[in-house]
Amino acid sequence: MVRKAARSIVGISSFKPDGEGIAQCTGIVVRWNEITRMATIVTCSAAVCVNGALAHPEPKLLIRFPNRAIGEGRLLFFNAHYRIALLEVLADYPLQPANFGSSPRFGQQGFALARDDESYLIARRGTVLCQEPPRYLKYRHWLSLGCELAPCGMGGSVINEHGDVIGMTVSHSPNPYMLSISIMRTCIEMWTNFSRVARPIHGMNLRAVELLDISYQEDIELEYGINDGFIVNMVSNGSSAERLGISEGDIIVSYGGQHDFTLHKFEHFLLSLCWGFLMSIDSTWRVNFEDFLMRMNRSAYIYAVPRKKGFFKQQDHHAMPYALLFLFDVLVHTIRNCPR
């Protein structure tokens, strides 16, 4: 199972033009064209970025294949928020695209795969941990992985018992973290179809009820009849959430008619909302929403907001990223003494 999945794993060595090293990472083959011999590879943006910005506009990328051959890659796209990058490489060696699985589950067993600077395969067994990221970590949609990641492991796949990819490793510390396959696939498809990734901004920090101390969970269920949801522990001034009347201490018990309260699935839901915006011609997108607090139906507009103008060079392979300020269907309960 691991050996079969390994055919889609490549090593990535990145350098500045003067030879200074940027990173040693791993990549996942997601497309292979038998006629052109071109492969598309997804990896962690750490392969080309330092502190969220390109280390160099034209990094040198050496792609190390399973047969020990080396090809020179080209950067297609990256998104610093989701820590994802797409590369392209010409290869004489036929590469096998990865099989994509479903979103990871807490407690699920898997292997984190990596390939080092000599093309040797590394596999580490781990478990998707049922814990939320630290509060200081802004990437709340990451999932914690219970294993030691290889030094070259960022950008490598996490596979399930069938060899299907369920995520991509994106961080070494404070613990190994991975990006869910659902978010990764949506980012790839957005770039393929629209040459950009539009991401949502809701202006909230959330905690999942199921990850609270069990005593808090019991208190909330006994007093309010709520056994699942998201606790709101921060709302930004002027945000869409604030305009909906959401405040600190509220519990979101429904969003868009859905009741799945894992943060990575909520992030994917929000990311999926952006498809409608990208398919529209205008820079605004009208949506209907219901404000359950006021029991009223309203219409709202989603606005495209360019982030950090000039962050990318305006070339055909670097598209300006967009963030969305938006409103969405949400049902909220306000309770007393809610843990923040």
mmCIF file of C-alpha atoms in Angstrom:
data_model
loop_
_atom_site.group_PDB
_atom_site.id
_atom_site.type_symbol
_atom_site.label_atom_id
_atom_site.label_comp_id
_atom_site.label_asym_id
_atom_site.label_seq_id
_atom_site.Cartn_x
_atom_site.Cartn_y
_atom_site.Cartn_z
ATOM 1 C CA MET A 1 0.000 0.000 0.000
ATOM 2 C CA VAL A 2 2.769 2.465 0.930
ATOM 3 C CA ARG A 3 4.957 1.416 -2.006
ATOM 4 C CA LYS A 4 2.089 1.912 -4.446
ATOM 5 C CA ALA A 5 1.302 5.378 -3.091
ATOM 6 C CA ALA A 6 5.016 6.224 -3.187
ATOM 7 C CA ARG A 7 4.946 6.362 -6.998
ATOM 8 C CA SER A 8 3.211 9.727 -6.697
ATOM 9 C CA ILE A 9 5.737 11.141 -4.196
ATOM 10 C CA VAL A 10 8.661 13.315 -5.333
ATOM 11 C CA GLY A 11 11.367 15.246 -3.529
ATOM 12 C CA ILE A 12 11.678 19.009 -4.041
ATOM 13 C CA SER A 13 14.847 21.047 -3.526
ATOM 14 C CA SER A 14 14.384 24.794 -3.954
ATOM 15 C CA PHE A 15 17.056 27.456 -4.380
ATOM 16 C CA LYS A 16 17.475 31.113 -5.162
ATOM 17 C CA PRO A 17 19.269 31.829 -8.479
ATOM 18 C CA ASP A 18 22.527 32.482 -6.588
ATOM 19 C CA GLY A 19 22.422 28.931 -5.202
ATOM 20 C CA GLU A 20 21.210 29.779 -1.703
ATOM 21 C CA GLY A 21 18.880 27.062 -0.471
ATOM 22 C CA ILE A 22 15.244 27.800 0.308
ATOM 23 C CA ALA A 23 13.809 24.481 1.459
ATOM 24 C CA GLN A 24 13.856 20.723 1.096
ATOM 25 C CA CYS A 25 10.282 19.503 0.791
ATOM 26 C CA THR A 26 8.146 16.762 -0.686
ATOM 27 C CA GLY A 27 5.523 16.965 -3.424
ATOM 28 C CA ILE A 28 2.502 14.986 -4.611
ATOM 29 C CA VAL A 29 1.890 14.279 -8.302
ATOM 30 C CA VAL A 30 -1.714 15.251 -9.060
ATOM 31 C CA ARG A 31 -1.682 15.169 -12.879
ATOM 32 C CA TRP A 32 0.370 13.385 -15.533
ATOM 33 C CA ASN A 33 0.116 13.974 -19.293
ATOM 34 C CA GLU A 34 1.412 10.931 -21.139
ATOM 35 C CA ILE A 35 1.718 12.859 -24.427
ATOM 36 C CA THR A 36 3.508 16.010 -23.251
ATOM 37 C CA ARG A 37 5.281 14.207 -20.383
ATOM 38 C CA MET A 38 4.343 17.091 -18.100
ATOM 39 C CA ALA A 39 3.434 16.500 -14.470
ATOM 40 C CA THR A 40 1.603 18.840 -12.098
ATOM 41 C CA ILE A 41 2.777 18.635 -8.501
ATOM 42 C CA VAL A 42 1.218 20.050 -5.351
ATOM 43 C CA THR A 43 3.392 20.849 -2.360
ATOM 44 C CA CYS A 44 3.575 23.082 0.692
ATOM 45 C CA SER A 45 4.197 26.764 -0.049
ATOM 46 C CA ALA A 46 7.235 26.534 2.252
ATOM 47 C CA ALA A 47 9.049 25.150 -0.795
ATOM 48 C CA VAL A 48 9.045 28.634 -2.343
ATOM 49 C CA CYS A 49 8.081 31.012 0.485
ATOM 50 C CA VAL A 50 9.618 32.506 3.600
ATOM 51 C CA ASN A 51 7.161 34.013 6.106
ATOM 52 C CA GLY A 52 4.356 33.885 3.544
ATOM 53 C CA ALA A 53 6.203 35.733 0.763
ATOM 54 C CA LEU A 54 8.074 34.370 -2.235
ATOM 55 C CA ALA A 55 11.723 33.808 -1.382
ATOM 56 C CA HIS A 56 12.489 34.772 -4.985
ATOM 57 C CA PRO A 57 10.224 35.552 -7.972
ATOM 58 C CA GLU A 58 11.896 32.815 -10.011
ATOM 59 C CA PRO A 59 13.107 30.074 -7.680
ATOM 60 C CA LYS A 60 15.096 27.152 -9.018
ATOM 61 C CA LEU A 61 13.190 23.930 -8.345
ATOM 62 C CA LEU A 62 14.791 20.503 -8.591
ATOM 63 C CA ILE A 63 12.243 17.673 -8.646
ATOM 64 C CA ARG A 64 13.611 14.320 -7.484
ATOM 65 C CA PHE A 65 11.727 11.373 -8.970
ATOM 66 C CA PRO A 66 11.351 7.879 -7.471
ATOM 67 C CA ASN A 67 13.858 6.437 -10.006
ATOM 68 C CA ARG A 68 16.548 8.907 -8.764
ATOM 69 C CA ALA A 69 16.265 11.064 -11.908
ATOM 70 C CA ILE A 70 16.055 14.838 -11.476
ATOM 71 C CA GLY A 71 13.976 17.352 -13.416
ATOM 72 C CA GLU A 72 13.770 21.135 -13.223
ATOM 73 C CA GLY A 73 10.361 22.395 -12.182
ATOM 74 C CA ARG A 74 8.464 25.642 -12.664
ATOM 75 C CA LEU A 75 6.257 27.457 -10.169
ATOM 76 C CA LEU A 76 2.658 27.790 -11.364
ATOM 77 C CA PHE A 77 0.876 29.187 -8.338
ATOM 78 C CA PHE A 78 0.950 29.478 -4.577
ATOM 79 C CA ASN A 79 -1.429 30.547 -1.827
ATOM 80 C CA ALA A 80 0.193 31.499 1.461
ATOM 81 C CA HIS A 81 -3.017 31.283 3.514
ATOM 82 C CA TYR A 82 -3.603 27.623 2.689
ATOM 83 C CA ARG A 83 0.169 26.977 2.395
ATOM 84 C CA ILE A 84 -0.226 25.324 -0.978
ATOM 85 C CA ALA A 85 1.850 25.594 -4.172
ATOM 86 C CA LEU A 86 1.546 24.058 -7.634
ATOM 87 C CA LEU A 87 4.568 23.174 -9.742
ATOM 88 C CA GLU A 88 5.051 21.804 -13.242
ATOM 89 C CA VAL A 89 7.871 19.555 -14.433
ATOM 90 C CA LEU A 90 8.863 17.694 -17.593
ATOM 91 C CA ALA A 91 9.710 14.058 -16.858
ATOM 92 C CA ASP A 92 10.985 11.175 -18.978
ATOM 93 C CA TYR A 93 10.011 8.826 -16.176
ATOM 94 C CA PRO A 94 6.231 8.073 -16.178
ATOM 95 C CA LEU A 95 4.715 9.403 -12.972
ATOM 96 C CA GLN A 96 1.617 8.074 -11.222
ATOM 97 C CA PRO A 97 -0.934 10.677 -10.044
ATOM 98 C CA ALA A 98 -2.094 10.197 -6.471
ATOM 99 C CA ASN A 99 -5.486 8.731 -5.655
ATOM 100 C CA PHE A 100 -7.545 11.180 -3.600
ATOM 101 C CA GLY A 101 -9.543 9.879 -0.658
ATOM 102 C CA SER A 102 -12.139 11.514 1.570
ATOM 103 C CA SER A 103 -11.589 14.059 4.339
ATOM 104 C CA PRO A 104 -9.642 12.749 7.347
ATOM 105 C CA ARG A 105 -11.421 11.669 10.526
ATOM 106 C CA PHE A 106 -10.272 12.092 14.103
ATOM 107 C CA GLY A 107 -8.585 8.901 15.252
ATOM 108 C CA GLN A 108 -7.885 7.745 11.704
ATOM 109 C CA GLN A 109 -4.606 5.902 11.153
ATOM 110 C CA GLY A 110 -2.358 6.853 8.269
ATOM 111 C CA PHE A 111 1.150 7.258 6.922
ATOM 112 C CA ALA A 112 2.974 10.539 6.273
ATOM 113 C CA LEU A 113 5.117 10.047 3.158
ATOM 114 C CA ALA A 114 8.206 12.022 2.179
ATOM 115 C CA ARG A 115 11.124 11.806 -0.250
ATOM 116 C CA ASP A 116 14.522 13.220 0.684
ATOM 117 C CA ASP A 117 17.273 14.947 -1.311
ATOM 118 C CA GLU A 118 18.599 11.575 -2.469
ATOM 119 C CA SER A 119 15.147 10.378 -3.573
ATOM 120 C CA TYR A 120 14.811 7.912 -0.703
ATOM 121 C CA LEU A 121 11.273 7.284 0.503
ATOM 122 C CA ILE A 122 10.362 7.937 4.150
ATOM 123 C CA ALA A 123 7.104 6.749 5.741
ATOM 124 C CA ARG A 124 5.947 7.601 9.267
ATOM 125 C CA ARG A 125 2.861 6.038 10.832
ATOM 126 C CA GLY A 126 0.563 8.404 12.695
ATOM 127 C CA THR A 127 -2.958 9.186 13.863
ATOM 128 C CA VAL A 128 -5.206 12.171 13.153
ATOM 129 C CA LEU A 129 -5.456 13.593 16.662
ATOM 130 C CA CYS A 130 -8.755 14.680 18.177
ATOM 131 C CA GLN A 131 -7.509 18.056 19.359
ATOM 132 C CA GLU A 132 -7.788 21.645 18.232
ATOM 133 C CA PRO A 133 -4.762 23.675 17.129
ATOM 134 C CA PRO A 134 -3.232 26.052 19.709
ATOM 135 C CA ARG A 135 -5.100 29.355 20.045
ATOM 136 C CA TYR A 136 -2.124 31.337 18.786
ATOM 137 C CA LEU A 137 -2.086 29.345 15.538
ATOM 138 C CA LYS A 138 -4.043 31.273 12.901
ATOM 139 C CA TYR A 139 -4.576 28.242 10.674
ATOM 140 C CA ARG A 140 -7.467 26.791 12.679
ATOM 141 C CA HIS A 141 -8.457 24.438 9.851
ATOM 142 C CA TRP A 142 -5.272 22.397 10.182
ATOM 143 C CA LEU A 143 -5.410 18.894 11.635
ATOM 144 C CA SER A 144 -2.814 17.622 14.089
ATOM 145 C CA LEU A 145 -0.939 14.473 13.159
ATOM 146 C CA GLY A 146 0.420 12.191 15.865
ATOM 147 C CA CYS A 147 3.821 11.274 14.442
ATOM 148 C CA GLU A 148 7.266 12.740 13.940
ATOM 149 C CA LEU A 149 7.499 14.309 10.506
ATOM 150 C CA ALA A 150 10.612 13.725 8.407
ATOM 151 C CA PRO A 151 12.817 16.858 8.030
ATOM 152 C CA CYS A 152 11.909 16.932 4.320
ATOM 153 C CA GLY A 153 8.293 15.979 4.983
ATOM 154 C CA MET A 154 6.419 19.257 4.441
ATOM 155 C CA GLY A 155 4.292 18.961 1.309
ATOM 156 C CA GLY A 156 4.148 15.182 1.516
ATOM 157 C CA SER A 157 0.959 13.172 1.436
ATOM 158 C CA VAL A 158 -0.852 11.586 4.345
ATOM 159 C CA ILE A 159 -2.473 8.381 3.113
ATOM 160 C CA ASN A 160 -5.132 6.108 4.581
ATOM 161 C CA GLU A 161 -5.152 2.316 4.820
ATOM 162 C CA HIS A 162 -6.024 2.055 1.116
ATOM 163 C CA GLY A 163 -3.175 4.287 -0.043
ATOM 164 C CA ASP A 164 -5.505 7.206 -0.845
ATOM 165 C CA VAL A 165 -4.408 10.744 0.013
ATOM 166 C CA ILE A 166 -6.409 12.293 2.865
ATOM 167 C CA GLY A 167 -4.196 15.323 3.435
ATOM 168 C CA MET A 168 -0.894 17.121 2.889
ATOM 169 C CA THR A 169 1.587 17.934 5.645
ATOM 170 C CA VAL A 170 2.130 21.680 6.009
ATOM 171 C CA SER A 171 4.019 22.255 9.265
ATOM 172 C CA HIS A 172 6.614 20.658 11.549
ATOM 173 C CA SER A 173 5.918 22.577 14.729
ATOM 174 C CA PRO A 174 4.673 22.887 17.346
ATOM 175 C CA ASN A 175 3.300 19.552 16.117
ATOM 176 C CA PRO A 176 3.017 18.067 12.636
ATOM 177 C CA TYR A 177 -0.080 19.513 10.973
ATOM 178 C CA MET A 178 -1.815 18.670 7.734
ATOM 179 C CA LEU A 179 -4.238 20.305 5.314
ATOM 180 C CA SER A 180 -7.373 18.290 4.552
ATOM 181 C CA ILE A 181 -7.630 16.767 1.075
ATOM 182 C CA SER A 182 -10.978 18.525 0.533
ATOM 183 C CA ILE A 183 -9.434 21.992 0.940
ATOM 184 C CA MET A 184 -6.390 21.030 -1.112
ATOM 185 C CA ARG A 185 -8.528 19.739 -4.004
ATOM 186 C CA THR A 186 -10.758 22.816 -3.996
ATOM 187 C CA CYS A 187 -7.730 25.130 -4.165
ATOM 188 C CA ILE A 188 -6.292 23.145 -7.088
ATOM 189 C CA GLU A 189 -9.620 23.161 -8.940
ATOM 190 C CA MET A 190 -10.103 26.895 -8.336
ATOM 191 C CA TRP A 191 -6.706 27.691 -9.777
ATOM 192 C CA THR A 192 -7.228 25.313 -12.715
ATOM 193 C CA ASN A 193 -10.582 26.885 -13.609
ATOM 194 C CA PHE A 194 -10.128 30.516 -12.568
ATOM 195 C CA SER A 195 -6.349 31.079 -12.161
ATOM 196 C CA ARG A 196 -6.899 32.239 -8.583
ATOM 197 C CA VAL A 197 -8.122 31.072 -5.193
ATOM 198 C CA ALA A 198 -10.886 33.053 -3.494
ATOM 199 C CA ARG A 199 -11.066 32.455 0.215
ATOM 200 C CA PRO A 200 -13.633 33.553 2.803
ATOM 201 C CA ILE A 201 -13.233 36.024 5.646
ATOM 202 C CA HIS A 202 -15.895 35.641 8.333
ATOM 203 C CA GLY A 203 -14.184 37.515 11.152
ATOM 204 C CA MET A 204 -14.560 34.873 13.883
ATOM 205 C CA ASN A 205 -12.388 32.585 15.955
ATOM 206 C CA LEU A 206 -14.190 29.338 16.686
ATOM 207 C CA ARG A 207 -13.821 26.335 18.974
ATOM 208 C CA ALA A 208 -15.588 23.023 18.469
ATOM 209 C CA VAL A 209 -17.805 21.955 21.384
ATOM 210 C CA GLU A 210 -16.714 18.326 21.026
ATOM 211 C CA LEU A 211 -13.109 19.320 21.758
ATOM 212 C CA LEU A 212 -13.917 21.081 25.047
ATOM 213 C CA ASP A 213 -13.251 19.499 28.411
ATOM 214 C CA ILE A 214 -15.928 16.853 28.958
ATOM 215 C CA SER A 215 -17.320 18.685 32.006
ATOM 216 C CA TYR A 216 -18.037 21.781 29.881
ATOM 217 C CA GLN A 217 -19.704 19.620 27.251
ATOM 218 C CA GLU A 218 -21.972 18.083 29.863
ATOM 219 C CA ASP A 219 -22.915 21.472 31.363
ATOM 220 C CA ILE A 220 -23.851 22.875 27.949
ATOM 221 C CA GLU A 221 -25.933 19.835 27.054
ATOM 222 C CA LEU A 222 -27.784 19.690 30.386
ATOM 223 C CA GLU A 223 -28.571 23.405 30.582
ATOM 224 C CA TYR A 224 -29.194 24.241 26.926
ATOM 225 C CA GLY A 225 -29.768 20.943 25.152
ATOM 226 C CA ILE A 226 -26.813 21.612 22.845
ATOM 227 C CA ASN A 227 -24.479 18.692 22.229
ATOM 228 C CA ASP A 228 -22.500 20.020 19.265
ATOM 229 C CA GLY A 229 -21.574 23.286 17.587
ATOM 230 C CA PHE A 230 -18.939 26.003 17.357
ATOM 231 C CA ILE A 231 -18.253 28.353 20.265
ATOM 232 C CA VAL A 232 -17.471 31.898 19.127
ATOM 233 C CA ASN A 233 -14.555 33.226 21.166
ATOM 234 C CA MET A 234 -13.733 36.281 19.043
ATOM 235 C CA VAL A 235 -15.602 38.490 16.554
ATOM 236 C CA SER A 236 -13.781 41.172 14.559
ATOM 237 C CA ASN A 237 -15.220 44.681 14.482
ATOM 238 C CA GLY A 238 -17.130 45.364 11.270
ATOM 239 C CA SER A 239 -17.001 41.741 10.158
ATOM 240 C CA SER A 240 -19.777 39.825 8.428
ATOM 241 C CA ALA A 241 -20.272 37.836 11.623
ATOM 242 C CA GLU A 242 -20.789 41.022 13.635
ATOM 243 C CA ARG A 243 -23.321 42.247 11.068
ATOM 244 C CA LEU A 244 -25.252 39.020 11.582
ATOM 245 C CA GLY A 245 -25.445 39.785 15.295
ATOM 246 C CA ILE A 246 -22.974 37.098 16.343
ATOM 247 C CA SER A 247 -20.964 37.907 19.471
ATOM 248 C CA GLU A 248 -18.453 36.275 21.800
ATOM 249 C CA GLY A 249 -19.917 33.401 23.788
ATOM 250 C CA ASP A 250 -22.476 32.436 21.137
ATOM 251 C CA ILE A 251 -22.675 28.867 19.902
ATOM 252 C CA ILE A 252 -23.268 28.254 16.201
ATOM 253 C CA VAL A 253 -25.503 25.188 15.967
ATOM 254 C CA SER A 254 -26.180 25.308 12.212
ATOM 255 C CA TYR A 255 -24.579 26.900 9.148
ATOM 256 C CA GLY A 256 -25.962 26.737 5.631
ATOM 257 C CA GLY A 257 -28.259 23.964 6.839
ATOM 258 C CA GLN A 258 -25.257 21.852 7.849
ATOM 259 C CA HIS A 259 -24.355 20.417 11.242
ATOM 260 C CA ASP A 260 -20.783 19.149 10.820
ATOM 261 C CA PHE A 261 -18.728 20.867 13.490
ATOM 262 C CA THR A 262 -15.139 20.087 12.600
ATOM 263 C CA LEU A 263 -13.150 23.198 11.741
ATOM 264 C CA HIS A 264 -11.552 21.835 8.569
ATOM 265 C CA LYS A 265 -14.954 20.875 7.143
ATOM 266 C CA PHE A 266 -16.371 24.283 8.062
ATOM 267 C CA GLU A 267 -13.439 25.921 6.262
ATOM 268 C CA HIS A 268 -14.135 23.786 3.199
ATOM 269 C CA PHE A 269 -17.807 24.795 3.306
ATOM 270 C CA LEU A 270 -16.822 28.468 3.341
ATOM 271 C CA LEU A 271 -14.261 27.960 0.578
ATOM 272 C CA SER A 272 -16.913 26.243 -1.545
ATOM 273 C CA LEU A 273 -19.154 29.322 -1.249
ATOM 274 C CA CYS A 274 -16.574 31.222 -3.271
ATOM 275 C CA TRP A 275 -17.263 29.218 -6.440
ATOM 276 C CA GLY A 276 -20.335 31.361 -7.092
ATOM 277 C CA PHE A 277 -18.274 34.520 -6.853
ATOM 278 C CA LEU A 278 -15.567 33.233 -9.190
ATOM 279 C CA MET A 279 -18.157 32.173 -11.760
ATOM 280 C CA SER A 280 -19.725 35.646 -11.773
ATOM 281 C CA ILE A 281 -18.592 38.406 -14.099
ATOM 282 C CA ASP A 282 -18.866 41.290 -11.628
ATOM 283 C CA SER A 283 -16.660 41.858 -8.599
ATOM 284 C CA THR A 284 -19.710 41.541 -6.342
ATOM 285 C CA TRP A 285 -21.967 38.557 -5.815
ATOM 286 C CA ARG A 286 -25.506 38.769 -4.405
ATOM 287 C CA VAL A 287 -26.663 36.051 -2.044
ATOM 288 C CA ASN A 288 -29.714 35.493 0.138
ATOM 289 C CA PHE A 289 -29.356 34.677 3.803
ATOM 290 C CA GLU A 290 -31.577 34.259 6.819
ATOM 291 C CA ASP A 291 -30.773 36.064 10.046
ATOM 292 C CA PHE A 292 -32.151 33.638 12.607
ATOM 293 C CA LEU A 293 -31.616 36.088 15.449
ATOM 294 C CA MET A 294 -34.000 38.611 13.888
ATOM 295 C CA ARG A 295 -36.097 35.944 12.086
ATOM 296 C CA MET A 296 -35.805 37.910 8.838
ATOM 297 C CA ASN A 297 -34.769 37.102 5.279
ATOM 298 C CA ARG A 298 -32.308 39.513 3.726
ATOM 299 C CA SER A 299 -30.011 39.859 0.752
ATOM 300 C CA ALA A 300 -26.332 40.659 0.982
ATOM 301 C CA TYR A 301 -23.467 41.302 -1.352
ATOM 302 C CA ILE A 302 -20.125 39.543 -1.330
ATOM 303 C CA TYR A 303 -17.215 41.778 -2.226
ATOM 304 C CA ALA A 304 -13.893 40.766 -3.710
ATOM 305 C CA VAL A 305 -10.993 42.220 -1.765
ATOM 306 C CA PRO A 306 -7.482 41.957 -3.266
ATOM 307 C CA ARG A 307 -5.046 40.978 -0.544
ATOM 308 C CA LYS A 308 -1.631 42.640 -0.314
ATOM 309 C CA LYS A 309 -1.593 44.255 -3.718
ATOM 310 C CA GLY A 310 1.738 43.756 -5.432
ATOM 311 C CA PHE A 311 2.405 40.623 -3.403
ATOM 312 C CA PHE A 312 2.653 38.661 -6.661
ATOM 313 C CA LYS A 313 4.387 39.654 -9.830
ATOM 314 C CA GLN A 314 1.671 40.013 -12.444
ATOM 315 C CA GLN A 315 2.742 37.186 -14.711
ATOM 316 C CA ASP A 316 0.622 34.457 -16.239
ATOM 317 C CA HIS A 317 1.575 32.015 -13.491
ATOM 318 C CA HIS A 318 1.051 34.359 -10.529
ATOM 319 C CA ALA A 319 -2.599 35.380 -10.113
ATOM 320 C CA MET A 320 -3.730 37.979 -7.579
ATOM 321 C CA PRO A 321 -5.384 36.224 -4.631
ATOM 322 C CA TYR A 322 -8.810 37.333 -3.468
ATOM 323 C CA ALA A 323 -10.492 37.198 -0.105
ATOM 324 C CA LEU A 324 -14.236 37.428 0.346
ATOM 325 C CA LEU A 325 -16.187 39.374 2.933
ATOM 326 C CA PHE A 326 -19.514 37.608 3.106
ATOM 327 C CA LEU A 327 -22.630 36.659 5.038
ATOM 328 C CA PHE A 328 -24.108 33.165 5.263
ATOM 329 C CA ASP A 329 -27.018 31.251 6.807
ATOM 330 C CA VAL A 330 -26.352 30.693 10.489
ATOM 331 C CA LEU A 331 -28.358 29.642 13.548
ATOM 332 C CA VAL A 332 -26.930 30.879 16.842
ATOM 333 C CA HIS A 333 -27.718 30.240 20.512
ATOM 334 C CA THR A 334 -26.487 32.669 23.158
ATOM 335 C CA ILE A 335 -25.668 31.025 26.494
ATOM 336 C CA ARG A 336 -24.268 32.175 29.820
ATOM 337 C CA ASN A 337 -20.777 31.382 31.102
ATOM 338 C CA CYS A 338 -19.696 29.847 27.837
ATOM 339 C CA PRO A 339 -16.016 28.770 27.862
ATOM 340 C CA ARG A 340 -13.977 30.961 25.526
#
